Amino acid sequence: MIAIPGNVRVWLATGYTDMRRGFPSLALQVQEVLHKDPLSGHEFVFRGRRSDLVKAIWHDGQRACLFTKRRERGSGHRLPVNR
């Protein structure tokens, strides 16, 4: 388990994100769309079109981390989207 410090802000990207993207292109999206620094130590969360996949990027000061979580089919929760 990775402990994220309590002072980390979590930014949720609204809309859909291409889930084929890796850390470099998601970090570029953070810079261009959210106008934030992806290496700031904050966590940035993105969702796929079908809401079954979530990716989060976070830089802990030493290394870049990319987390991926796939939602199980049939679980009742869907992430909201801003269209």
C-alpha atoms as a printed R data frame, in Angstrom:
   type eleno elety resid chain resno       x      y       z
1  ATOM     1    CA   MET     A     1   0.000  0.000   0.000
2  ATOM     2    CA   ILE     A     2   1.266  3.449  -0.890
3  ATOM     3    CA   ALA     A     3   0.673  6.130   1.703
4  ATOM     4    CA   ILE     A     4  -0.173  9.513   0.220
5  ATOM     5    CA   PRO     A     5   0.565 12.466   2.530
6  ATOM     6    CA   GLY     A     6  -2.370 14.374   3.985
7  ATOM     7    CA   ASN     A     7  -1.394 17.669   2.336
8  ATOM     8    CA   VAL     A     8  -1.870 16.270  -1.201
9  ATOM     9    CA   ARG     A     9  -4.781 17.752  -3.150
10 ATOM    10    CA   VAL     A    10  -6.732 15.477  -5.487
11 ATOM    11    CA   TRP     A    11  -7.815 16.989  -8.814
12 ATOM    12    CA   LEU     A    12 -10.544 15.198 -10.787
13 ATOM    13    CA   ALA     A    13 -10.477 15.771 -14.533
14 ATOM    14    CA   THR     A    14 -14.012 16.163 -15.869
15 ATOM    15    CA   GLY     A    15 -14.986 14.640 -19.170
16 ATOM    16    CA   TYR     A    16 -13.478 11.614 -20.850
17 ATOM    17    CA   THR     A    17  -9.802 10.744 -21.168
18 ATOM    18    CA   ASP     A    18  -8.166  8.352 -23.627
19 ATOM    19    CA   MET     A    19  -7.100  5.509 -21.345
20 ATOM    20    CA   ARG     A    20  -4.270  4.486 -23.680
21 ATOM    21    CA   ARG     A    21  -2.316  7.468 -22.361
22 ATOM    22    CA   GLY     A    22   0.631  7.026 -20.044
23 ATOM    23    CA   PHE     A    23   2.214  9.366 -17.517
24 ATOM    24    CA   PRO     A    24   3.862 11.754 -20.040
25 ATOM    25    CA   SER     A    25   0.701 12.481 -22.030
26 ATOM    26    CA   LEU     A    26  -1.506 12.682 -18.919
27 ATOM    27    CA   ALA     A    27   1.002 15.105 -17.387
28 ATOM    28    CA   LEU     A    28   0.816 17.191 -20.564
29 ATOM    29    CA   GLN     A    29  -2.980 17.232 -20.274
30 ATOM    30    CA   VAL     A    30  -2.658 18.446 -16.667
31 ATOM    31    CA   GLN     A    31  -0.444 21.310 -17.858
32 ATOM    32    CA   GLU     A    32  -2.526 22.317 -20.871
33 ATOM    33    CA   VAL     A    33  -6.089 21.768 -19.646
34 ATOM    34    CA   LEU     A    34  -5.935 22.179 -15.869
35 ATOM    35    CA   HIS     A    35  -3.049 24.703 -15.928
36 ATOM    36    CA   LYS     A    36  -1.398 22.875 -13.022
37 ATOM    37    CA   ASP     A    37   2.075 21.446 -12.508
38 ATOM    38    CA   PRO     A    38   1.950 17.621 -12.671
39 ATOM    39    CA   LEU     A    39   5.150 17.446 -10.604
40 ATOM    40    CA   SER     A    40   3.665 19.566  -7.786
41 ATOM    41    CA   GLY     A    41   2.952 16.576  -5.554
42 ATOM    42    CA   HIS     A    42  -0.807 16.703  -6.091
43 ATOM    43    CA   GLU     A    43  -2.745 13.739  -7.478
44 ATOM    44    CA   PHE     A    44  -4.627 14.030 -10.784
45 ATOM    45    CA   VAL     A    45  -7.397 11.522 -11.572
46 ATOM    46    CA   PHE     A    46  -8.839 10.709 -15.021
47 ATOM    47    CA   ARG     A    47 -11.699  8.449 -16.126
48 ATOM    48    CA   GLY     A    48 -12.376  6.525 -19.308
49 ATOM    49    CA   ARG     A    49 -15.407  6.826 -21.558
50 ATOM    50    CA   ARG     A    50 -17.124  3.717 -20.167
51 ATOM    51    CA   SER     A    51 -16.364  4.660 -16.537
52 ATOM    52    CA   ASP     A    52 -14.783  1.246 -16.003
53 ATOM    53    CA   LEU     A    53 -11.211  2.505 -15.814
54 ATOM    54    CA   VAL     A    54  -9.637  5.246 -13.702
55 ATOM    55    CA   LYS     A    55  -6.045  6.441 -13.923
56 ATOM    56    CA   ALA     A    56  -4.270  8.674 -11.446
57 ATOM    57    CA   ILE     A    57  -0.876 10.327 -11.713
58 ATOM    58    CA   TRP     A    58   1.148 11.557  -8.774
59 ATOM    59    CA   HIS     A    59   4.723 12.731  -8.325
60 ATOM    60    CA   ASP     A    60   6.041 12.083  -4.837
61 ATOM    61    CA   GLY     A    61   9.102 14.311  -5.182
62 ATOM    62    CA   GLN     A    62  11.392 11.497  -6.301
63 ATOM    63    CA   ARG     A    63   9.477  9.502  -8.906
64 ATOM    64    CA   ALA     A    64   6.404  9.683 -11.101
65 ATOM    65    CA   CYS     A    65   3.612  7.251 -10.264
66 ATOM    66    CA   LEU     A    66   0.791  6.065 -12.523
67 ATOM    67    CA   PHE     A    67  -2.045  4.187 -10.823
68 ATOM    68    CA   THR     A    68  -4.719  2.296 -12.755
69 ATOM    69    CA   LYS     A    69  -7.943  0.872 -11.332
70 ATOM    70    CA   ARG     A    70 -10.500 -1.099 -13.315
71 ATOM    71    CA   ARG     A    71 -14.044 -1.152 -11.944
72 ATOM    72    CA   GLU     A    72 -15.617 -4.581 -11.687
73 ATOM    73    CA   ARG     A    73 -18.539 -5.236 -14.005
74 ATOM    74    CA   GLY     A    74 -21.820 -5.024 -12.147
75 ATOM    75    CA   SER     A    75 -20.628 -2.839  -9.298
76 ATOM    76    CA   GLY     A    76 -23.240 -0.148  -8.829
77 ATOM    77    CA   HIS     A    77 -21.039  2.930  -8.815
78 ATOM    78    CA   ARG     A    78 -20.505  5.151 -11.863
79 ATOM    79    CA   LEU     A    79 -18.348  8.249 -11.832
80 ATOM    80    CA   PRO     A    80 -20.185 11.426 -12.889
81 ATOM    81    CA   VAL     A    81 -19.055 13.271 -15.999
82 ATOM    82    CA   ASN     A    82 -19.282 16.910 -16.965
83 ATOM    83    CA   ARG     A    83 -20.282 17.144 -20.647
